[in-house]
Coordinates of C-alpha atoms and ligand atoms in Angstrom, one line a residue:
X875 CA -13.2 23.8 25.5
X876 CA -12.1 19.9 25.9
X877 CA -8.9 19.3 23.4
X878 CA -10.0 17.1 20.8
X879 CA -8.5 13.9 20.8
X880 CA -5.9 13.2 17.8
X881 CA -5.7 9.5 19.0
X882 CA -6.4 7.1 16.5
X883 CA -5.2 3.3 15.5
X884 CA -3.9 2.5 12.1
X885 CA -3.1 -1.1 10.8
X886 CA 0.6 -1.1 9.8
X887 CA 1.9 -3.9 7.1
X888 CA 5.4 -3.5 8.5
X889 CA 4.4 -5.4 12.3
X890 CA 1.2 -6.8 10.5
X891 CA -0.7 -5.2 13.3
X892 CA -2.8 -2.4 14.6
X893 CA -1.8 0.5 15.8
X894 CA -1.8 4.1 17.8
X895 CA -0.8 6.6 15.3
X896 CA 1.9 8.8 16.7
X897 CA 3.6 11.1 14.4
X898 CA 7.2 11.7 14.2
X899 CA 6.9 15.4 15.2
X900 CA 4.0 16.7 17.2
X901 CA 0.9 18.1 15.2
X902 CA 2.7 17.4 11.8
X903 CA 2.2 14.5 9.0
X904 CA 4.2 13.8 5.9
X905 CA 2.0 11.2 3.8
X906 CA 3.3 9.4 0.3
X907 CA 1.1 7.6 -1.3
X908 CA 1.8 6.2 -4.8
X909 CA 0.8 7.7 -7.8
X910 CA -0.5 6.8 -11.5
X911 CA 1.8 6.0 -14.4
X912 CA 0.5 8.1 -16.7
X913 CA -0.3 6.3 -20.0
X914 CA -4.1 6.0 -20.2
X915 CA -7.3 6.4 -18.3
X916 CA -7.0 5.3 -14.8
X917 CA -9.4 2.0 -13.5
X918 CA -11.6 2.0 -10.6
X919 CA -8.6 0.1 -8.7
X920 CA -7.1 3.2 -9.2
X921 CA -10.4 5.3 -8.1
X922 CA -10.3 2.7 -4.9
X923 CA -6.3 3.4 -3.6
X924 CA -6.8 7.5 -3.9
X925 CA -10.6 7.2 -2.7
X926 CA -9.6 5.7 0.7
X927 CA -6.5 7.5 1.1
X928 CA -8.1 11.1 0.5
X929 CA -10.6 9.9 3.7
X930 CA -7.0 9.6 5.5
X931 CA -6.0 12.5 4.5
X932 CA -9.3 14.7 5.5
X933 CA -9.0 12.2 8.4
X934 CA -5.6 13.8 9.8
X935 CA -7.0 17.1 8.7
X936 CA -9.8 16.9 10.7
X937 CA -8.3 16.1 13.1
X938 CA -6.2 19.1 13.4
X939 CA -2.5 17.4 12.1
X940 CA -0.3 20.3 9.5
X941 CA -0.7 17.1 6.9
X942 CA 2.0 17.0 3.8
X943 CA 0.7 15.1 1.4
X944 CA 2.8 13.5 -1.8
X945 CA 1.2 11.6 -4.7
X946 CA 3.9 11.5 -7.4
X947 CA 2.9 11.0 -11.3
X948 CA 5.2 8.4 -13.5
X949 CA 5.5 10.0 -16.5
X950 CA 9.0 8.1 -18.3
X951 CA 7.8 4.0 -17.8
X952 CA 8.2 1.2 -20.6
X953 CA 4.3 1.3 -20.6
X954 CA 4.2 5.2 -21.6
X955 CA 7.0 4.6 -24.2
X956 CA 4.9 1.3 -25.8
X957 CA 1.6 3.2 -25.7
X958 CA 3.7 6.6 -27.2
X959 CA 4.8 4.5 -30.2
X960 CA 1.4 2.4 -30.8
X961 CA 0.1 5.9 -31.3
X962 CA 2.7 7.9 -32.4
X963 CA 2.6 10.5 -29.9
X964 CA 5.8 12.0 -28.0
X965 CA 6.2 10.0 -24.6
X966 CA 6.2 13.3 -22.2
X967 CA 2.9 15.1 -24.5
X968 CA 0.9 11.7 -24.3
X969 CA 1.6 11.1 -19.9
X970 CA 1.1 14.5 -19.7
X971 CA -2.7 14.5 -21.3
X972 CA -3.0 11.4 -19.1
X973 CA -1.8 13.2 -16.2
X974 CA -4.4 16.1 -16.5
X975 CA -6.7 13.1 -17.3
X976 CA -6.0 11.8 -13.5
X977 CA -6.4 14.8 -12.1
X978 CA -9.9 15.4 -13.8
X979 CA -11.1 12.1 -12.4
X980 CA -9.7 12.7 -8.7
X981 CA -11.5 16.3 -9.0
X982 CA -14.9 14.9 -10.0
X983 CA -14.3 11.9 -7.0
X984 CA -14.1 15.0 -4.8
X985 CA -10.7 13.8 -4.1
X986 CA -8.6 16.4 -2.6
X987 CA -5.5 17.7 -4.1
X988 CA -2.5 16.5 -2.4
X989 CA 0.2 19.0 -1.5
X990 CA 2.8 18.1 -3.7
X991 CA 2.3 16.1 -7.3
X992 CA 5.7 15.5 -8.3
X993 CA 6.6 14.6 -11.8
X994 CA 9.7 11.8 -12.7
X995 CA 11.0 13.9 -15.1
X996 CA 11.5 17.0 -13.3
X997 CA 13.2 15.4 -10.4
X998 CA 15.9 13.3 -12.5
X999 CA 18.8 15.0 -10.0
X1000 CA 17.5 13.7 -6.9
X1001 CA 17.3 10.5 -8.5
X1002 CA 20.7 10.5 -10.0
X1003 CA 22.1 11.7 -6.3
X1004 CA 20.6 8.9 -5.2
X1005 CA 21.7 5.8 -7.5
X1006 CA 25.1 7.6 -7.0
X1007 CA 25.2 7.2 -3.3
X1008 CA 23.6 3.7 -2.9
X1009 CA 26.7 2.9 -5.4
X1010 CA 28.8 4.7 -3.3
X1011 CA 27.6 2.7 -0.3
X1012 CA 28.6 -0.3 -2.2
X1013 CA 24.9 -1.3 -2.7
X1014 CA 24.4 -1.0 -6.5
X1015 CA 26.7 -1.3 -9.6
X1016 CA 27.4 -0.3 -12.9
X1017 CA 27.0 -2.4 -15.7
X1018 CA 27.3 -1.6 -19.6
X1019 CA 25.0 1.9 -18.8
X1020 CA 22.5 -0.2 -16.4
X1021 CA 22.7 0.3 -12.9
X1022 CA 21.3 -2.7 -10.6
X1023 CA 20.8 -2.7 -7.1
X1024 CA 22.7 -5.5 -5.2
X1025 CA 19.5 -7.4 -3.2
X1026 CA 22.9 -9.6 -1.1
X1027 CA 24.0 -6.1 0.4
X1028 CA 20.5 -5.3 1.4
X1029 CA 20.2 -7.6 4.9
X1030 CA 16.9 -6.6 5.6
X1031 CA 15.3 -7.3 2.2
X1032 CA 12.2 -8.8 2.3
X1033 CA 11.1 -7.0 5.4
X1034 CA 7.9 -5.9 4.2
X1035 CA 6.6 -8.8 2.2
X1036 CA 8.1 -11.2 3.9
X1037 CA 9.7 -12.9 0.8
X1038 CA 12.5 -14.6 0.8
X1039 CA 15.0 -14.0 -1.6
X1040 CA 15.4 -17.7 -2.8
X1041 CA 11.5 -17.3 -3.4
X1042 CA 12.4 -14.0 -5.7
X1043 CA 14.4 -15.9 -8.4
X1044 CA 13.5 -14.2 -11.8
X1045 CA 15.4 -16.7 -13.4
X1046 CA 12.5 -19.8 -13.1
X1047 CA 10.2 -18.4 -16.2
X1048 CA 12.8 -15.6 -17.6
X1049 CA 16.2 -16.0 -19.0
X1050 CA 18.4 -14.6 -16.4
X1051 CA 19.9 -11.4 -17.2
X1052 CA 23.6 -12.7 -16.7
X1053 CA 25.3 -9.2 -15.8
X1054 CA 23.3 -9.1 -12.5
X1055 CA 25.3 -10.3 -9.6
X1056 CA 21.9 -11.7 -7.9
X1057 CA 18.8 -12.9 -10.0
X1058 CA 17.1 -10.8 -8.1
X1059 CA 18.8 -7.6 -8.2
X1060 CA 16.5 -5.1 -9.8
X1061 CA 17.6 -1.7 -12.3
X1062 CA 17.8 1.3 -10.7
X1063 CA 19.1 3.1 -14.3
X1064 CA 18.6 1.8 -18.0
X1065 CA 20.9 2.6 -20.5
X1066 CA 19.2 4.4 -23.2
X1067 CA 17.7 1.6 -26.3
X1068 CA 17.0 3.5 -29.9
X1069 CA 14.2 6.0 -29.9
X1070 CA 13.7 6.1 -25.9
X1071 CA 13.6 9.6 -24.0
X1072 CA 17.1 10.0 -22.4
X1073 CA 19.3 11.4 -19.8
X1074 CA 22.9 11.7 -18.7
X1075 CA 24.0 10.3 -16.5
X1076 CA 27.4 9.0 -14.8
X1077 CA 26.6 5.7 -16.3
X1078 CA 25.7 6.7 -19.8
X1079 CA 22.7 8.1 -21.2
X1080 CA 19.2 6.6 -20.1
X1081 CA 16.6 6.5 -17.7
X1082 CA 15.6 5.3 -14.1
X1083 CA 14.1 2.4 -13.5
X1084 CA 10.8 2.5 -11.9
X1085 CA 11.2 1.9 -7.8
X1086 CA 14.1 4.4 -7.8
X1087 CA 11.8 7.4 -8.5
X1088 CA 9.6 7.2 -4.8
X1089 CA 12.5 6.8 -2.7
X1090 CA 14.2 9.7 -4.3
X1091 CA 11.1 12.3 -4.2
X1092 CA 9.5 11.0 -1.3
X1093 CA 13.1 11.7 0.6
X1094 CA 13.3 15.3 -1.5
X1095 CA 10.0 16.4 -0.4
X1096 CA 9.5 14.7 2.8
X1097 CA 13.2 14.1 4.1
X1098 CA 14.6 9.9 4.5
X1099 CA 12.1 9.7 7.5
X1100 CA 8.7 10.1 7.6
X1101 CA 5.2 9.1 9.0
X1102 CA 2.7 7.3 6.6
X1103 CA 3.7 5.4 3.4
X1104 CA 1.0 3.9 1.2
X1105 CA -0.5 2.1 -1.8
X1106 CA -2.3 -0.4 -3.4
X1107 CA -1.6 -4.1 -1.7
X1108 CA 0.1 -4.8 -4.9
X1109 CA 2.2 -2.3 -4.3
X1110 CA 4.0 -4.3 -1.3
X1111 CA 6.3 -6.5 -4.0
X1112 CA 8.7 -5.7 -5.3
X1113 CA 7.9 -2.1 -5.4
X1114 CA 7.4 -0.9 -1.7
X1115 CA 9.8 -4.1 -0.6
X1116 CA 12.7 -2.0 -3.4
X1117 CA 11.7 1.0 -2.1
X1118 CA 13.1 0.2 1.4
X1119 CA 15.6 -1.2 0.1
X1120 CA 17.2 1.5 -1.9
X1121 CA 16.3 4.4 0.7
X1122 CA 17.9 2.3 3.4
X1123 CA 20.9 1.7 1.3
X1124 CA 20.7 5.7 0.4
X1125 CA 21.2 6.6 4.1
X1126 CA 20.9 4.4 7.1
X1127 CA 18.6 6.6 8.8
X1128 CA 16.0 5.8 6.4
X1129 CA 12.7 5.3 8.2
X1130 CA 9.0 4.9 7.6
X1131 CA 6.9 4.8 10.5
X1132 CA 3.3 3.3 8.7
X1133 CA 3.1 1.1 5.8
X1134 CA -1.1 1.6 4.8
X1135 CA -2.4 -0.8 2.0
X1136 CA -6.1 -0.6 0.5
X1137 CA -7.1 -4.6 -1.1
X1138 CA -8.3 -5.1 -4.6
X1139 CA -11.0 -4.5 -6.3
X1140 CA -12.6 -7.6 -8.4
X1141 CA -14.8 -7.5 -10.9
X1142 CA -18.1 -9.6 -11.4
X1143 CA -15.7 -11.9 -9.0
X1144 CA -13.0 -12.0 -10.8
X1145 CA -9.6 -10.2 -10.6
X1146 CA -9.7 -7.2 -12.4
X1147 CA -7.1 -7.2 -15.4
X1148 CA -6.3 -5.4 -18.1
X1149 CA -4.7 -7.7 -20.5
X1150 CA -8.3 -10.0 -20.1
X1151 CA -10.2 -6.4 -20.7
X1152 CA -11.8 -7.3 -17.7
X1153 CA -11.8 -3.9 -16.0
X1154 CA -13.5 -0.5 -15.9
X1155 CA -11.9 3.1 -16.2
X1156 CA -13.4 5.7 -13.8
X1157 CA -14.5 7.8 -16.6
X1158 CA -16.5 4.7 -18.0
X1159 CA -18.2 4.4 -14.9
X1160 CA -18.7 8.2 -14.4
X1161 CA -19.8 8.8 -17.9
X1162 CA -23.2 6.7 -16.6
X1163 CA -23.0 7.1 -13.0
X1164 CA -22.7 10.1 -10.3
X1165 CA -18.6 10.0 -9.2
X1166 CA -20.1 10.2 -5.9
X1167 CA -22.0 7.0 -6.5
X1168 CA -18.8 5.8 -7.4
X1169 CA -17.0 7.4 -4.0
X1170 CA -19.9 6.0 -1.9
X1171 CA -19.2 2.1 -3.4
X1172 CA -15.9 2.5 -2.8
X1173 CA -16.3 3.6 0.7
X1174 CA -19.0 1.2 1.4
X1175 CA -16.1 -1.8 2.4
X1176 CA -13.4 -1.4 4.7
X1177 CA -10.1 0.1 2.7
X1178 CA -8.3 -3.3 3.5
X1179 CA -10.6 -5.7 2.3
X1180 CA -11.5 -6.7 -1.3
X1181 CA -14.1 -5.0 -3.4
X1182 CA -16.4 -6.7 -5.8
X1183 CA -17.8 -4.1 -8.4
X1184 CA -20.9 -5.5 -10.3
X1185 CA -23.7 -3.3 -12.1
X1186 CA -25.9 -4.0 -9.2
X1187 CA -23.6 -2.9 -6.8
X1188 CA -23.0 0.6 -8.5
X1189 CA -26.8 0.9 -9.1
X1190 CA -27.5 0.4 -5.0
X1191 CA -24.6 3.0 -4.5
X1192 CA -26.4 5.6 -7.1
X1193 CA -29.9 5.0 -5.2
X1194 CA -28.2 6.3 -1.7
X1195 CA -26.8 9.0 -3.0
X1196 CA -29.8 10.1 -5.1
X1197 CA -31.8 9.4 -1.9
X1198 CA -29.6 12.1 -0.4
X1199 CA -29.8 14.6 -2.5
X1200 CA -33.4 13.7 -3.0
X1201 CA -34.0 14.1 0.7
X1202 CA -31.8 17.6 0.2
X1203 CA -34.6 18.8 -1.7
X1204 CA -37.4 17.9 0.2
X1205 CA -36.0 20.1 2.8
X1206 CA -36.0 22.6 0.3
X1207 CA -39.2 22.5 -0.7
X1208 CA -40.5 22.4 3.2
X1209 CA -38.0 25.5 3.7
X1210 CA -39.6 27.5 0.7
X1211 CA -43.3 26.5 2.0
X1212 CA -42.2 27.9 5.7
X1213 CA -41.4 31.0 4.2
X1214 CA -44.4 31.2 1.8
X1215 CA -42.2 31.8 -1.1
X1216 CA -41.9 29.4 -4.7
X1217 CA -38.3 28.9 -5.8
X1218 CA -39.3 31.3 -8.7
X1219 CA -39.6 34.0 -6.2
X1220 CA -36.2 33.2 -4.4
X1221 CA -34.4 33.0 -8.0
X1222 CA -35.9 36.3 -9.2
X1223 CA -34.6 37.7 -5.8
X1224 CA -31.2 36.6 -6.4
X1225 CA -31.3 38.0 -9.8
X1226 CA -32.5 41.2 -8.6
X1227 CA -29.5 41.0 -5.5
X1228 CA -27.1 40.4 -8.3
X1229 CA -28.1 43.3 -10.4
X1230 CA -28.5 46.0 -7.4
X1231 CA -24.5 44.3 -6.4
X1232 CA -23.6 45.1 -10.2
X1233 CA -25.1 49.0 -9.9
X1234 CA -22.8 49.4 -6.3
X1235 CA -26.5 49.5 -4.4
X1236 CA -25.1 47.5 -1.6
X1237 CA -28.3 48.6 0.6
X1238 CA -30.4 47.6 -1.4
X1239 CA -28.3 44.1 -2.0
X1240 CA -28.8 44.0 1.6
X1241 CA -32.2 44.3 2.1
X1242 CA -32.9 41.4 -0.4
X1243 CA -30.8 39.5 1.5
X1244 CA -31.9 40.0 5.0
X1245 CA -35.5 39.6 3.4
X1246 CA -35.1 36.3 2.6
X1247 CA -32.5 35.5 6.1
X1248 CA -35.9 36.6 7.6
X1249 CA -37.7 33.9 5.6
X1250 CA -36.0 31.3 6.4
X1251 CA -33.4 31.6 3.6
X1252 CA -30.5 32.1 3.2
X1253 CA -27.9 32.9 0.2
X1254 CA -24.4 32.0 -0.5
X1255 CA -22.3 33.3 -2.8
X1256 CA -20.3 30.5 -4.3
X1257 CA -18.0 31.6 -6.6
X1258 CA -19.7 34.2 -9.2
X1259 CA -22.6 32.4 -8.7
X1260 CA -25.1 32.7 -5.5
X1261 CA -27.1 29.5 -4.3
X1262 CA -29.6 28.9 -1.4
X1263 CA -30.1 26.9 1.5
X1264 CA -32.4 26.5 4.0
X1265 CA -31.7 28.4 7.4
X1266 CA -32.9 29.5 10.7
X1267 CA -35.3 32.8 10.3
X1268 CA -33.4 35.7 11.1
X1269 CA -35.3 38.8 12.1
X1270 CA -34.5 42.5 10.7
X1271 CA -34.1 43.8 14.0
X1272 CA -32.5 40.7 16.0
X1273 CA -29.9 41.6 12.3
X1274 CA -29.5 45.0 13.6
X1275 CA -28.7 43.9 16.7
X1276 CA -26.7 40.8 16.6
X1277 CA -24.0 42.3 14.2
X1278 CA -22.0 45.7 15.1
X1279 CA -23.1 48.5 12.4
X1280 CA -18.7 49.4 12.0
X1281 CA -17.1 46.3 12.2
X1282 CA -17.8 44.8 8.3
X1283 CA -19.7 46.2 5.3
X1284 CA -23.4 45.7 6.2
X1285 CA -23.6 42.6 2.9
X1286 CA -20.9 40.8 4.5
X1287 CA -22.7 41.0 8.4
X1288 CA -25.5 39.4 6.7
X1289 CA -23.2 36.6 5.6
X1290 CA -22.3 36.1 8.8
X1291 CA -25.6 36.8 10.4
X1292 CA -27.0 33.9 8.0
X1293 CA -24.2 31.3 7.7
X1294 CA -24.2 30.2 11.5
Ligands
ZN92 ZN1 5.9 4.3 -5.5

């Protein structure tokens, strides 16, 4: 059989360009893409980023790479502390509910799980190793319990977005933090501030600052170099630009091979935004709408360019995928006339299968089932539950023939008899 080809081209936003995807070691794929901070519902952006990079990951599946996929949760973040007190819930219980939240939206997207969901929180030694050795390689430094990261000992910053740092000055709209050495240098630790979750630290109690937290469990689970790196394009400053930064200052063999970002999504043609209420949560949109109406809109536009969701866009996405499944059971229906059965009499033989399974009468189990093969259709046991599909007739004695009697129980030839 002809090897399947694993060639394919991806658009990097390191060189700004296209191209063929070669992995670091041969047949194997570490992917981080990241996560959700975990302090309400997520937003079809959100739905949009994990959409397009679950096709990816199926993608490299597919096409036969050992794929490790990371997707980390932010669960300690200003925004989960403000939302904790508005609500007075602890910080950890309320991204944790948010967190299973995520996951119960990515799960009806038919996203699949990645292989590693790491937490902030229970990585806080890698990230403390970390902000230790970038000090150590005189590329941070301590001030009153803060730690900042020193952008003038970082010569390559602004390789990703292309930023200059004189274009980075915070101080044009803010009041310059004084104690940074550079306007621009960013917090790798915060000292602790009255009623904030805490940790030690070499620098005093408190907390790392947000960029930190990628470099150091992207490099725990998938070592300082690795193949595929990837967000949201707003995502590529300062977050993905700090992130280089720190993991290069970490250890200078720091490297990522692809930089992957999906576009926005707008809404009604305007820029989605939370602080205008001018957005959707998935759930709102799944509480009306299939998710994979949703999954289908979202994959309808290339994963680089922008989105616009709009009612009538969702509703043309929901009428393709109800024509599918609509079209799904007109085959059904022809299947069931082909074997001159109703569905009554397939569901009362599945019943009947189930019971004579129950009562050990595997024979008997068998039969029902090789009846129906013979018909045109076939069962699957999903689960505790058995469904049906339509299927090439099988006949009884082709069965017999096909399948050695001592090689599996008889039920489980017919599964294999059938599902081919
Ligand atoms: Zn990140």
């Amino acid at each position: 059989m002809a090897k399947r080809s694993t060639e394919f081209q991806v658009y990097n936003s390191m060189t700004k360009q296209k191209e063929i995807f070669k992995p670091r070691a041969e047949g194997k794929v570490g992917m981080y893409i990241c996560g959700v901070t975990s302090y309400d519902y997520s937003h079809i952006g959100h739905a949009r980023a994990y959409v397009a990079f679950d096709v990816l990951y199926r993608y490299l599946k597919h096409l036969g790479y050992e794929v490790v996929y990371v997707r980390n949760f932010t669960d300690v973040d200003d925004k989960i502390i403000r939302r904790a007190n508005e609500l007075g819930e602890d910080p950890k219980a309320l991204s944790g509910r948010f967190c299973q939240e995520f996951l119960k939206d990515m799960a009806d997207l038919q996203c699949l799980l990645p292989t590693h969901q790491p937490r902030v929180t229970d990585h806080m030694d890698e990230i403390k190793n970390m902000i230790a050795q970038i000090i150590k390689n005189g590329c941070a430094y301590a001030v009153d319990g803060d730690v900042y990261f020193s952008v003038d000992n970082s010569p390559n910053y602004g390789i990703l977005s292309g930023r200059k740092l004189e274009d980075n000055r915070a101080g044009e709209r803010v009041v310059v933090d004084e104690r940074k050495r550079n306007p621009a240098d960013f917090a790798l630790w915060k000292a602790a501030k009255p009623g904030e979750p805490l940790w030690d630290s070499p620098w005093g109690p408190g907390r790392p600052g947000w960029h930190i937290e990628c470099s150091a469990m992207s490099a725990h689970y998938l070592t300082h170099a690795f193949d595929i790196h990837g967000g949201g394009m707003d995502l590529i400053f300062p977050h993905h630009e700090n992130e280089i930064a720190q993991s290069c200052a970490a250890c200078s063999d720091s490297k990522i091979n692809y930089w992957m970002h999906n576009g926005f999504i707008t809404l009604n043609d305007e820029k989605m935004s939370k602080s205008e209420k001018n957005f959707f949560t998935i759930r709102e949109v799944t509480e009306l709408y299939h998710p994979l109406a949703l999954r289908h809109f979202l994959l309808g536009t290339h994963y680089r360019s922008p989105v616009n969701y709009s009612i009538s866009q969702i509703e043309i996405a929901s009428e393709a995928v109800f024509y599918v499944y609509q079209v799904l059971q007109q085959l059904k229906n022809k299947a069931l006339k082909r074997g001159g059965l109703t569905e009554e009499d397939v569901l009362q033989s599945i019943e009947e299968r189930m019971l004579a399974r129950k009562n050990k009468e595997f024979s008997k189990s068998d039969e029902i089932r090789s009846d129906l093969a013979a018909k045109g259709i076939a069962l699957m046991d999903v689960g505790k539950e058995t469904v049906w599909r339509p299927c090439v007739p099988v006949q009884q004695e082709q069965q017999i023939e096909r399948v050695p009697q001592n090689k599996l129980p008889l039920h489980e030839e017919s599964v294999a008899l059938v599902d081919k």
